[in-house]
Short mmCIF file of C-alpha atoms in Angstrom, two decimals:
data_model
loop_
_atom_site.label_atom_id
_atom_site.label_comp_id
_atom_site.label_asym_id
_atom_site.label_seq_id
_atom_site.Cartn_x
_atom_site.Cartn_y
_atom_site.Cartn_z
CA UNK A 888 -18.16 -11.21 -25.78
CA UNK A 889 -18.17 -10.75 -22.17
CA UNK A 890 -20.88 -13.10 -20.37
CA UNK A 891 -22.16 -9.56 -18.86
CA UNK A 892 -22.74 -7.22 -21.50
CA UNK A 893 -23.35 -3.92 -20.87
CA UNK A 894 -24.95 -0.93 -23.32
CA UNK A 895 -23.87 2.63 -22.49
CA UNK A 896 -25.95 5.55 -23.33
CA UNK A 897 -23.76 8.65 -22.85
CA UNK A 898 -24.84 12.54 -23.53
CA UNK A 899 -21.55 14.06 -23.11
CA UNK A 900 -18.04 12.71 -22.46
CA UNK A 901 -19.11 9.46 -20.78
CA UNK A 902 -16.42 9.50 -17.95
CA UNK A 903 -18.46 6.94 -15.70
CA UNK A 904 -19.16 4.84 -18.73
CA UNK A 905 -15.08 5.11 -19.29
CA UNK A 906 -14.14 4.12 -15.75
CA UNK A 907 -16.44 1.05 -15.92
CA UNK A 908 -14.76 -0.06 -19.01
CA UNK A 909 -11.50 0.40 -17.65
CA UNK A 910 -12.15 -1.47 -14.43
CA UNK A 911 -14.06 -3.75 -15.88
CA UNK A 912 -16.13 -4.68 -12.55
CA UNK A 913 -17.12 -8.26 -12.13
CA UNK A 914 -15.35 -8.66 -15.59
CA UNK A 915 -18.75 -6.84 -16.93
CA UNK A 916 -17.79 -5.70 -20.88
CA UNK A 917 -19.16 -2.32 -21.97
CA UNK A 918 -20.50 -4.50 -25.59
CA UNK A 919 -22.12 -1.07 -27.55
CA UNK A 920 -21.52 2.65 -26.75
CA UNK A 921 -24.65 4.81 -27.73
CA UNK A 922 -24.34 8.57 -27.99
CA UNK A 923 -27.05 11.07 -27.70
CA UNK A 924 -25.38 13.37 -30.57
CA UNK A 925 -22.91 13.23 -32.88
CA UNK A 926 -20.36 15.45 -31.39
CA UNK A 927 -20.22 13.73 -28.21
CA UNK A 928 -16.77 13.38 -26.61
CA UNK A 929 -17.26 9.91 -25.58
CA UNK A 930 -17.39 8.88 -29.31
CA UNK A 931 -13.29 9.78 -29.06
CA UNK A 932 -12.73 7.96 -25.63
CA UNK A 933 -9.71 5.69 -25.78
CA UNK A 934 -11.40 3.20 -23.78
CA UNK A 935 -13.86 2.72 -26.55
CA UNK A 936 -11.54 2.38 -29.28
CA UNK A 937 -12.54 -1.10 -29.80
CA UNK A 938 -16.13 -0.71 -28.87
CA UNK A 939 -18.91 -0.61 -31.40
CA UNK A 940 -20.51 3.19 -31.01
CA UNK A 941 -23.70 4.53 -32.35
CA UNK A 942 -25.06 7.98 -32.71
CA UNK A 943 -29.11 8.31 -32.05
CA UNK A 944 -29.97 11.73 -31.57
CA UNK A 945 -33.40 12.65 -31.11
CA UNK A 946 -34.61 14.53 -34.23
CA UNK A 947 -36.47 17.74 -34.15
CA UNK A 948 -40.21 17.12 -33.23
CA UNK A 949 -39.67 13.40 -33.10
CA UNK A 950 -41.44 11.79 -30.24
CA UNK A 951 -39.67 10.27 -26.87
CA UNK A 952 -41.26 7.30 -28.08
CA UNK A 953 -39.71 7.23 -31.35
CA UNK A 954 -36.28 7.93 -30.01
CA UNK A 955 -36.50 5.41 -27.47
CA UNK A 956 -37.80 2.72 -30.11
CA UNK A 957 -34.29 3.83 -31.86
CA UNK A 958 -32.21 3.49 -28.99
CA UNK A 959 -33.44 -0.12 -28.28
CA UNK A 960 -32.61 -0.98 -32.24
CA UNK A 961 -29.37 0.65 -31.40
CA UNK A 962 -28.73 -1.78 -28.44
CA UNK A 963 -30.58 -4.87 -30.32
CA UNK A 964 -28.14 -7.79 -31.14
CA UNK A 965 -25.52 -7.08 -28.48
CA UNK A 966 -27.13 -9.41 -25.89
CA UNK A 967 -27.21 -6.97 -23.47
CA UNK A 968 -27.61 -7.69 -19.67
CA UNK A 969 -27.48 -3.98 -18.11
CA UNK A 970 -27.93 -0.47 -19.77
CA UNK A 971 -26.06 2.27 -18.03
CA UNK A 972 -26.83 5.89 -18.45
CA UNK A 973 -24.16 8.35 -18.13
CA UNK A 974 -25.30 12.46 -18.55
CA UNK A 975 -28.43 11.18 -20.76
CA UNK A 976 -30.43 13.84 -19.72
CA UNK A 977 -33.86 12.60 -20.52
CA UNK A 978 -36.47 10.94 -18.67
CA UNK A 979 -37.26 7.46 -20.20
CA UNK A 980 -40.36 6.04 -20.68
CA UNK A 981 -41.90 2.63 -20.36
CA UNK A 982 -41.31 2.07 -24.13
CA UNK A 983 -37.79 1.72 -23.50
CA UNK A 984 -37.88 0.52 -19.58
CA UNK A 985 -40.21 -2.35 -20.57
CA UNK A 986 -38.21 -3.40 -23.44
CA UNK A 987 -34.66 -2.98 -22.51
CA UNK A 988 -32.86 -4.80 -19.40
CA UNK A 989 -32.36 -3.34 -15.91
CA UNK A 990 -31.28 0.55 -16.49
CA UNK A 991 -29.10 2.51 -14.04
CA UNK A 992 -28.20 5.96 -13.86
CA UNK A 993 -25.82 7.84 -11.41
CA UNK A 994 -26.93 11.02 -9.76
CA UNK A 995 -24.64 13.67 -8.04
CA UNK A 996 -26.32 13.78 -4.92
CA UNK A 997 -27.22 11.70 -2.01
CA UNK A 998 -30.96 10.77 -3.35
CA UNK A 999 -33.64 11.44 -2.46
CA UNK A 1000 -32.11 15.04 -1.32
CA UNK A 1001 -31.19 17.43 -4.30
CA UNK A 1002 -32.57 15.78 -7.53
CA UNK A 1003 -33.19 17.10 -10.83
CA UNK A 1004 -30.48 19.07 -12.91
CA UNK A 1005 -28.71 21.59 -10.48
CA UNK A 1006 -27.73 18.99 -7.81
CA UNK A 1007 -24.52 20.97 -6.87
CA UNK A 1008 -26.06 24.50 -6.83
CA UNK A 1009 -28.75 23.06 -4.40
CA UNK A 1010 -26.45 21.55 -2.17
CA UNK A 1011 -24.30 24.26 -1.90
CA UNK A 1012 -27.48 26.55 -1.05
CA UNK A 1013 -28.31 23.98 1.45
CA UNK A 1014 -25.22 24.73 3.31
CA UNK A 1015 -25.04 20.86 4.39
CA UNK A 1016 -21.80 19.15 5.09
CA UNK A 1017 -21.88 15.88 2.97
CA UNK A 1018 -23.10 15.23 -0.33
CA UNK A 1019 -22.04 12.44 -2.72
CA UNK A 1020 -23.58 10.08 -5.63
CA UNK A 1021 -26.31 7.79 -5.81
CA UNK A 1022 -26.78 4.94 -8.24
CA UNK A 1023 -30.30 4.06 -9.01
CA UNK A 1024 -32.43 1.92 -11.19
CA UNK A 1025 -34.02 4.17 -13.67
CA UNK A 1026 -37.75 4.64 -13.63
CA UNK A 1027 -40.09 6.94 -15.43
CA UNK A 1028 -39.84 8.78 -12.00
CA UNK A 1029 -37.23 11.53 -12.46
CA UNK A 1030 -34.35 10.37 -10.18
CA UNK A 1031 -36.95 8.19 -7.93
CA UNK A 1032 -35.81 4.70 -8.72
CA UNK A 1033 -34.69 2.34 -6.28
CA UNK A 1034 -31.35 3.30 -5.00
CA UNK A 1035 -28.57 0.57 -5.55
CA UNK A 1036 -26.00 2.14 -3.74
CA UNK A 1037 -24.46 5.55 -2.69
CA UNK A 1038 -21.16 6.85 -1.77
CA UNK A 1039 -20.49 10.51 0.55
CA UNK A 1040 -17.67 13.05 0.12
CA UNK A 1041 -17.53 16.12 2.32
CA UNK A 1042 -18.21 19.37 1.23
CA UNK A 1043 -16.17 22.13 2.29
CA UNK A 1044 -17.02 26.12 2.81
CA UNK A 1045 -15.17 27.51 0.52
CA UNK A 1046 -16.30 25.10 -2.75
CA UNK A 1047 -18.01 26.14 -5.59
CA UNK A 1048 -19.85 24.47 -7.89
CA UNK A 1049 -17.31 23.12 -10.10
CA UNK A 1050 -14.99 22.27 -7.38
CA UNK A 1051 -17.89 19.85 -5.76
CA UNK A 1052 -18.34 18.21 -9.30
CA UNK A 1053 -15.11 17.33 -9.82
CA UNK A 1054 -14.97 15.73 -6.31
CA UNK A 1055 -18.34 14.16 -6.47
CA UNK A 1056 -17.42 12.47 -9.68
CA UNK A 1057 -14.06 11.15 -8.76
CA UNK A 1058 -14.62 10.38 -5.27
CA UNK A 1059 -18.18 9.09 -5.67
CA UNK A 1060 -19.44 8.41 -8.88
CA UNK A 1061 -16.19 6.36 -9.75
CA UNK A 1062 -16.65 4.35 -6.71
CA UNK A 1063 -20.31 3.91 -6.84
CA UNK A 1064 -21.13 3.23 -10.22
CA UNK A 1065 -18.53 0.36 -10.65
CA UNK A 1066 -19.63 -1.22 -7.26
CA UNK A 1067 -23.13 -1.17 -8.60
CA UNK A 1068 -22.36 -3.00 -11.92
CA UNK A 1069 -20.25 -5.47 -10.48
CA UNK A 1070 -23.04 -6.37 -8.06
CA UNK A 1071 -25.31 -7.13 -11.56
CA UNK A 1072 -22.33 -8.68 -12.88
CA UNK A 1073 -21.74 -11.24 -9.95
CA UNK A 1074 -25.57 -11.88 -9.35
CA UNK A 1075 -25.50 -9.73 -5.77
CA UNK A 1076 -28.42 -7.15 -7.44
CA UNK A 1077 -31.15 -7.67 -9.31
CA UNK A 1078 -34.07 -5.67 -10.43
CA UNK A 1079 -37.03 -8.25 -11.37
CA UNK A 1080 -41.15 -7.20 -11.30
CA UNK A 1081 -40.56 -3.61 -9.94
CA UNK A 1082 -38.49 -4.86 -6.89
CA UNK A 1083 -34.82 -4.68 -6.16
CA UNK A 1084 -32.76 -6.85 -4.36
CA UNK A 1085 -29.18 -6.50 -3.31
CA UNK A 1086 -27.41 -9.42 -1.56
CA UNK A 1087 -23.97 -7.88 -1.27
CA UNK A 1088 -24.20 -5.22 0.70
CA UNK A 1089 -23.60 -7.11 4.03
CA UNK A 1090 -22.54 -5.72 7.48
CA UNK A 1091 -19.89 -7.58 9.71
CA UNK A 1092 -16.75 -7.62 10.51
CA UNK A 1093 -15.54 -7.21 6.89
CA UNK A 1094 -18.21 -5.46 5.24
CA UNK A 1095 -18.83 -5.19 1.52
CA UNK A 1096 -18.28 -1.04 1.62
CA UNK A 1097 -16.52 0.48 4.27
CA UNK A 1098 -16.86 4.34 5.18
CA UNK A 1099 -13.82 5.75 6.77
CA UNK A 1100 -14.22 9.13 8.18
CA UNK A 1101 -11.65 10.73 9.93
CA UNK A 1102 -10.03 14.21 10.38
CA UNK A 1103 -6.81 15.99 9.50
CA UNK A 1104 -5.36 16.42 13.45
CA UNK A 1105 -1.99 18.27 11.73
CA UNK A 1106 -0.13 18.93 8.83
CA UNK A 1107 3.11 17.77 9.51
CA UNK A 1108 6.67 19.10 8.41
CA UNK A 1109 7.38 16.65 5.74
CA UNK A 1110 7.07 12.74 5.17
CA UNK A 1111 9.16 9.73 5.58
CA UNK A 1112 11.61 12.29 3.58
CA UNK A 1113 11.92 15.77 3.37
CA UNK A 1114 10.88 16.12 -0.09
CA UNK A 1115 7.56 14.57 0.63
CA UNK A 1116 4.60 16.14 2.04
CA UNK A 1117 2.53 14.91 5.02
CA UNK A 1118 -0.33 15.12 7.17
CA UNK A 1119 -1.98 12.92 10.07
CA UNK A 1120 -5.57 12.44 10.51
CA UNK A 1121 -7.35 11.20 13.61
CA UNK A 1122 -10.26 8.60 14.06
CA UNK A 1123 -12.59 10.30 16.79
CA UNK A 1124 -14.38 6.86 17.06
CA UNK A 1125 -11.39 5.10 18.87
CA UNK A 1126 -10.69 5.21 22.55
CA UNK A 1127 -7.67 3.10 22.85
CA UNK A 1128 -5.07 5.39 24.02
CA UNK A 1129 -3.02 6.60 21.22
CA UNK A 1130 -0.13 8.59 19.74
CA UNK A 1131 -2.62 10.69 17.75
CA UNK A 1132 -4.58 11.55 20.77
CA UNK A 1133 -1.89 12.37 22.86
CA UNK A 1134 -0.98 15.41 24.51
CA UNK A 1135 2.17 16.95 23.55
CA UNK A 1136 3.17 18.49 27.19
CA UNK A 1137 6.35 20.37 26.15
CA UNK A 1138 5.04 23.34 24.41
CA UNK A 1139 7.47 24.90 22.11
CA UNK A 1140 8.91 21.83 20.90
CA UNK A 1141 8.82 21.00 17.31
CA UNK A 1142 6.00 18.64 16.45
CA UNK A 1143 6.17 15.01 15.57
CA UNK A 1144 7.35 13.99 12.22
CA UNK A 1145 5.78 11.40 10.09
CA UNK A 1146 8.45 9.03 11.12
CA UNK A 1147 8.16 9.91 14.78
CA UNK A 1148 4.19 9.20 14.69
CA UNK A 1149 5.27 5.66 12.96
CA UNK A 1150 7.77 4.91 15.38
CA UNK A 1151 5.87 6.25 18.33
CA UNK A 1152 3.07 4.45 17.50
CA UNK A 1153 5.03 0.86 16.81
CA UNK A 1154 6.54 1.39 20.53
CA UNK A 1155 3.22 1.99 22.35
CA UNK A 1156 1.60 -0.84 20.70
CA UNK A 1157 4.58 -3.16 22.20
CA UNK A 1158 4.62 -1.92 25.86
CA UNK A 1159 0.89 -2.68 26.08
CA UNK A 1160 1.82 -6.42 25.36
CA UNK A 1161 2.87 -6.29 29.51
CA UNK A 1162 0.92 -6.17 32.50
CA UNK A 1163 4.00 -5.67 34.56
CA UNK A 1164 6.10 -2.08 34.46
CA UNK A 1165 7.76 -2.26 30.89
CA UNK A 1166 9.74 -0.03 28.89
CA UNK A 1167 11.01 -0.25 25.23
CA UNK A 1168 13.04 1.53 22.98
CA UNK A 1169 11.97 1.77 19.31
CA UNK A 1170 13.96 2.68 16.04
CA UNK A 1171 12.65 2.57 12.37
CA UNK A 1172 9.27 0.91 13.87
CA UNK A 1173 11.69 -2.15 15.40
CA UNK A 1174 12.40 -2.55 18.74
CA UNK A 1175 15.88 -1.96 19.90
CA UNK A 1176 15.20 -3.20 23.13
CA UNK A 1177 12.30 -4.22 25.72
CA UNK A 1178 12.19 -5.34 29.04
CA UNK A 1179 9.87 -5.78 32.22
CA UNK A 1180 10.63 -5.33 35.86
CA UNK A 1181 9.58 -4.76 39.16
CA UNK A 1182 10.16 -0.75 38.72
CA UNK A 1183 10.06 1.58 35.59
CA UNK A 1184 13.68 2.53 35.86
CA UNK A 1185 15.09 -0.72 35.98
CA UNK A 1186 12.54 -1.69 33.13
CA UNK A 1187 13.87 1.01 30.95
CA UNK A 1188 17.56 0.11 31.79
CA UNK A 1189 17.47 -3.20 30.53
CA UNK A 1190 15.68 -2.15 27.55
CA UNK A 1191 18.37 0.12 26.48
CA UNK A 1192 21.03 -1.79 27.60
CA UNK A 1193 19.97 -4.41 24.61
CA UNK A 1194 21.53 -1.93 21.95
CA UNK A 1195 22.49 1.48 23.05
CA UNK A 1196 23.97 2.16 19.78
CA UNK A 1197 20.64 1.80 17.73
CA UNK A 1198 18.71 3.36 20.32
CA UNK A 1199 20.50 6.69 19.81
CA UNK A 1200 17.69 9.36 18.70
CA UNK A 1201 15.11 6.37 19.26
CA UNK A 1202 11.40 6.65 20.83
CA UNK A 1203 10.79 5.30 24.38
CA UNK A 1204 7.62 4.25 25.40
CA UNK A 1205 6.55 3.48 29.29
CA UNK A 1206 3.53 1.79 30.25
CA UNK A 1207 3.18 3.29 33.57
CA UNK A 1208 3.49 7.02 34.84
CA UNK A 1209 6.94 8.24 34.01
CA UNK A 1210 8.85 9.08 37.73
CA UNK A 1211 11.68 11.46 37.90
CA UNK A 1212 14.44 7.98 38.30
CA UNK A 1213 13.28 6.93 34.75
CA UNK A 1214 13.21 10.45 33.39
CA UNK A 1215 16.93 11.08 34.27
CA UNK A 1216 17.66 7.77 32.60
CA UNK A 1217 15.89 8.53 29.39
CA UNK A 1218 17.81 12.16 29.24
CA UNK A 1219 21.07 10.45 29.83
CA UNK A 1220 21.09 9.62 25.77
CA UNK A 1221 19.55 11.39 22.71
CA UNK A 1222 15.90 10.50 22.20
CA UNK A 1223 13.31 11.81 19.97
CA UNK A 1224 10.05 10.94 21.76
CA UNK A 1225 8.77 9.67 24.91
CA UNK A 1226 5.33 8.28 25.73
CA UNK A 1227 3.51 7.24 28.63
CA UNK A 1228 0.47 7.18 30.47
CA UNK A 1229 1.08 10.16 32.43
CA UNK A 1230 4.25 11.99 34.65
CA UNK A 1231 5.26 12.69 38.04
CA UNK A 1232 6.05 16.77 37.87
CA UNK A 1233 9.59 16.14 38.97
CA UNK A 1234 9.97 13.63 35.32
CA UNK A 1235 8.24 16.39 33.65
CA UNK A 1236 10.84 18.92 34.75
CA UNK A 1237 13.75 16.86 33.83
CA UNK A 1238 12.32 15.89 30.42
CA UNK A 1239 11.16 19.37 28.80
CA UNK A 1240 14.71 20.42 30.10
CA UNK A 1241 15.31 18.95 26.41
CA UNK A 1242 14.40 21.25 23.85
CA UNK A 1243 13.41 18.71 20.98
CA UNK A 1244 12.65 15.89 23.21
CA UNK A 1245 8.82 15.56 22.67
CA UNK A 1246 7.00 14.47 25.38
CA UNK A 1247 3.67 12.69 25.05
CA UNK A 1248 1.17 11.76 27.40
CA UNK A 1249 -1.84 9.02 26.60
CA UNK A 1250 -3.35 9.53 29.43
CA UNK A 1251 -4.20 7.30 32.26
CA UNK A 1252 -1.91 5.88 34.95
CA UNK A 1253 -0.82 2.41 33.58
CA UNK A 1254 -1.13 0.68 30.09
CA UNK A 1255 -1.59 -3.09 29.42
CA UNK A 1256 -3.24 -5.53 27.27
CA UNK A 1257 -6.75 -4.34 28.64
CA UNK A 1258 -6.11 -1.09 26.87
CA UNK A 1259 -5.86 -2.92 23.30
CA UNK A 1260 -9.51 -1.98 22.00
CA UNK A 1261 -9.06 -1.68 18.55
CA UNK A 1262 -9.74 -4.80 16.78
CA UNK A 1263 -8.46 -4.47 13.14
CA UNK A 1264 -5.37 -2.83 11.79
CA UNK A 1265 -5.16 -1.41 8.28
CA UNK A 1266 -2.49 -0.91 5.59
CA UNK A 1267 -2.98 1.42 2.32
CA UNK A 1268 -1.90 -0.11 -0.96
CA UNK A 1269 -2.06 1.85 -3.99
CA UNK A 1270 -5.44 1.47 -5.31
CA UNK A 1271 -6.90 -0.27 -1.72
CA UNK A 1272 -6.39 -1.05 1.82
CA UNK A 1273 -5.46 -4.28 3.49
CA UNK A 1274 -7.57 -4.96 6.73
CA UNK A 1275 -6.92 -7.54 9.29
CA UNK A 1276 -7.25 -8.14 12.94
CA UNK A 1277 -4.70 -7.14 14.78
CA UNK A 1278 -2.23 -9.62 16.01
CA UNK A 1279 -3.30 -10.06 19.99
CA UNK A 1280 -2.64 -13.61 20.41
CA UNK A 1281 0.62 -14.59 22.69
CA UNK A 1282 0.96 -17.98 23.95
CA UNK A 1283 0.74 -19.35 27.51
CA UNK A 1284 2.73 -22.40 29.08
CA UNK A 1285 -0.46 -24.19 28.46
CA UNK A 1286 -0.12 -23.82 24.67
CA UNK A 1287 3.52 -24.75 24.23
CA UNK A 1288 4.28 -28.28 22.80
CA UNK A 1289 7.65 -29.51 23.76
CA UNK A 1290 9.29 -31.17 20.87
CA UNK A 1291 12.97 -31.85 22.15
CA UNK A 1292 14.24 -34.28 24.67
CA UNK A 1293 15.33 -31.41 26.76
CA UNK A 1294 12.24 -29.95 28.84
CA UNK A 1295 12.45 -26.30 29.34
CA UNK A 1296 13.07 -25.00 32.92
CA UNK A 1297 10.40 -22.58 34.23
CA UNK A 1298 12.74 -19.90 33.78
CA UNK A 1299 13.22 -20.57 30.32
CA UNK A 1300 9.65 -20.45 29.36
CA UNK A 1301 8.95 -17.02 31.20
CA UNK A 1302 11.84 -15.93 29.01
CA UNK A 1303 10.07 -17.38 25.99
CA UNK A 1304 6.54 -16.18 26.56
CA UNK A 1305 8.23 -12.36 27.14
CA UNK A 1306 10.32 -12.65 23.85
CA UNK A 1307 7.13 -13.87 21.93
CA UNK A 1308 5.34 -10.80 22.65
CA UNK A 1309 8.12 -8.45 22.13
CA UNK A 1310 9.07 -10.41 18.57
CA UNK A 1311 5.59 -9.40 17.44
CA UNK A 1312 6.69 -6.29 17.01
CA UNK A 1313 9.65 -7.13 15.19
CA UNK A 1314 9.55 -6.83 11.46
CA UNK A 1315 9.82 -10.43 9.71
CA UNK A 1316 11.92 -12.14 9.30
CA UNK A 1317 12.25 -11.72 12.75
CA UNK A 1318 14.58 -13.73 15.50
CA UNK A 1319 14.88 -12.39 19.32
CA UNK A 1320 17.01 -13.46 22.04
CA UNK A 1321 16.15 -12.96 25.20
CA UNK A 1322 17.68 -13.53 29.14
CA UNK A 1323 14.36 -13.44 31.81
CA UNK A 1324 12.53 -10.48 30.81
CA UNK A 1325 14.79 -8.45 29.10
CA UNK A 1326 16.06 -8.59 25.33
CA UNK A 1327 19.56 -9.43 24.42
CA UNK A 1328 19.49 -9.04 20.71
CA UNK A 1329 17.26 -8.45 17.97
CA UNK A 1330 17.40 -9.83 14.31
CA UNK A 1331 15.01 -8.14 12.47
CA UNK A 1332 13.78 -7.43 8.74
CA UNK A 1333 16.19 -10.24 7.33
CA UNK A 1334 15.25 -12.08 3.87
CA UNK A 1335 16.29 -15.38 5.45
CA UNK A 1336 15.84 -16.88 8.71
CA UNK A 1337 19.10 -17.76 9.27
CA UNK A 1338 20.53 -14.37 8.41
CA UNK A 1339 18.11 -13.27 11.69
CA UNK A 1340 19.76 -15.41 13.57
CA UNK A 1341 23.34 -14.22 12.73
CA UNK A 1342 22.10 -10.76 13.34
CA UNK A 1343 20.58 -10.98 16.78
CA UNK A 1344 23.66 -13.22 17.66
CA UNK A 1345 25.73 -10.47 16.51
CA UNK A 1346 23.43 -7.51 18.25
CA UNK A 1347 24.09 -9.82 21.65
CA UNK A 1348 27.63 -10.06 21.08
CA UNK A 1349 28.62 -6.54 19.96
CA UNK A 1350 25.97 -4.07 20.85
CA UNK A 1351 24.45 -5.34 24.17
CA UNK A 1352 25.95 -3.85 27.51
CA UNK A 1353 26.07 -6.30 30.34
CA UNK A 1354 23.99 -9.13 28.54
CA UNK A 1355 24.83 -12.00 26.66
CA UNK A 1356 23.20 -14.88 24.65
CA UNK A 1357 25.06 -17.43 26.39
CA UNK A 1358 22.19 -19.29 28.35
CA UNK A 1359 19.43 -16.93 26.62
CA UNK A 1360 16.36 -18.06 24.71
CA UNK A 1361 15.31 -17.36 21.00
CA UNK A 1362 12.23 -16.55 19.39
CA UNK A 1363 11.14 -17.05 15.78
CA UNK A 1364 8.32 -15.21 14.24
CA UNK A 1365 8.04 -18.21 11.77
CA UNK A 1366 9.49 -22.02 11.64
CA UNK A 1367 13.04 -23.18 10.89
CA UNK A 1368 13.21 -24.28 7.40
CA UNK A 1369 16.41 -25.98 7.83
CA UNK A 1370 18.57 -26.83 10.92
CA UNK A 1371 20.96 -24.18 10.16
CA UNK A 1372 19.17 -22.01 12.17
CA UNK A 1373 19.30 -24.06 15.08
CA UNK A 1374 23.05 -24.57 14.81
CA UNK A 1375 24.09 -20.95 14.63
CA UNK A 1376 21.85 -20.32 17.77
CA UNK A 1377 23.76 -23.19 19.56
CA UNK A 1378 26.81 -21.63 18.55
CA UNK A 1379 25.58 -18.09 20.20
CA UNK A 1380 25.21 -19.92 23.34
CA UNK A 1381 21.39 -20.43 23.26
CA UNK A 1382 19.66 -22.98 25.71
CA UNK A 1383 15.88 -22.92 24.39
CA UNK A 1384 13.62 -22.08 21.51
CA UNK A 1385 10.35 -21.15 20.96
CA UNK A 1386 9.13 -21.20 17.21
CA UNK A 1387 5.68 -22.05 15.54
CA UNK A 1388 6.72 -25.12 14.10
CA UNK A 1389 5.07 -26.44 10.86
CA UNK A 1390 7.87 -27.01 8.46
CA UNK A 1391 8.60 -30.07 6.38
CA UNK A 1392 11.37 -30.57 7.79
CA UNK A 1393 10.52 -29.92 11.77
CA UNK A 1394 12.13 -33.41 12.64
CA UNK A 1395 15.56 -32.10 10.82
CA UNK A 1396 15.63 -29.21 13.30
CA UNK A 1397 14.16 -31.22 16.06
CA UNK A 1398 17.17 -33.26 15.67
CA UNK A 1399 19.71 -30.47 15.50
CA UNK A 1400 18.58 -29.07 18.93
CA UNK A 1401 18.80 -32.78 20.23
CA UNK A 1402 22.23 -32.82 19.41
CA UNK A 1403 22.80 -29.54 20.66
CA UNK A 1404 21.36 -29.85 23.90
CA UNK A 1405 18.59 -27.21 23.33
CA UNK A 1406 14.77 -27.41 24.67
CA UNK A 1407 12.82 -26.20 21.73
CA UNK A 1408 8.73 -25.83 21.84
CA UNK A 1409 6.10 -24.98 19.43
CA UNK A 1410 3.20 -22.96 19.43
CA UNK A 1411 1.43 -23.82 16.52
CA UNK A 1412 0.91 -20.33 15.57
CA UNK A 1413 3.48 -17.94 13.54
CA UNK A 1414 3.70 -14.14 14.11
CA UNK A 1415 4.54 -12.35 10.95
CA UNK A 1416 5.01 -8.88 10.86
CA UNK A 1417 5.50 -6.97 7.60
CA UNK A 1418 4.38 -3.16 8.40
#
């Protein structure tokens, strides 16, 4: 038997109890199920096929106290730590409550609003826009015990009681009740001497509970593939320049697709790395090229020249107001989207002449590191969500540890620091070649690091226009586990390397660099990117 045992008392289907049994919050176990009638569907639930079940009906004319004593008899012997009610439509008296462990119930509204048996009808009559579920300690007061936790859901204009009941059950009760059980099972919640204490519900950067409110901005033509439906949602609390909040300036052009949003977001994120005029071309969320220069047009030309073939049909991001010269370069080959902090009238005239080039304006005159204000990034999983701080760190010259006999030159250091900023936006395993402040070759998304080097070298040799890996620097998003990556880089003509270091074979890798006459620095931090 589990160390933390639950007795469930159900009046009907026991869907919340079944949810608790299936998810075992805090490793809690439903040790016994008590049904209020012999025809209660909970008795036939698959989740309780191996769980003792007992029927304790209240006989006609039987007092509440007598019935409650029989309920206590039914759970006796199971060493119960917590009692969970589910659809048990009776007010318990001190006969049960004084003798039983802490008893919880879930109510289908945000108490203290809308107590009683017709909560959904009350919600609809009141015209509120939000309702939810409340898990509370059971006392002799109807729906009046101390609140353990709550979960909210929206109320939509066309809701009826049945639709609202389903949403509250599946989106609120199924979240709140297991959470409350887990807190009691782990000791983060307790009810003693009439006082409820909850230590788990803590705020902070990663709070115990997260409430995410987003509004649907648009329904998309389809998702990643035409057979997938999709929509984009907007977080109205965010002030950071974003693709979601951007104005599309060419009216009549088709809207952004799911993939356009992903790629444009990645492109915009990349060019915020730089204080200098910067341009990037993104394809499938990876940089096909990026550069900074004295002018935006020069930056775009250098970025495009990294891999013009892969840039076809890509996304262009600029961190300065787009001028006509840059616009003429952008429309010279097929692009899906261009995003920038503004456009001159002449630039807009050039760009909007292309029927299906979507032109997005994120506002302002220029973008840079100071515009990165959202601290966290998220990735949805089936059944959950990953949340982490954004990788805003980039090394300065003072952060670099020279580990080879050869010292990097000032030009190489500048190129390495630029390469690292771009590499942060390359899918791992990622390797990037750069010359000055422009990319030369990008090796992205490889399952071995040496293959990422080979891919970057191939891109530089076969796809780059007017560029060469000869004399360029190489950046790697994680350490080289073996010397082969350095040897391949040397064959491509790489003159200096920036990498995190930290491999058990660092000495062998450093030796290989020394043998090739390559300058190498360690940053002490890696920059993986998996989504």
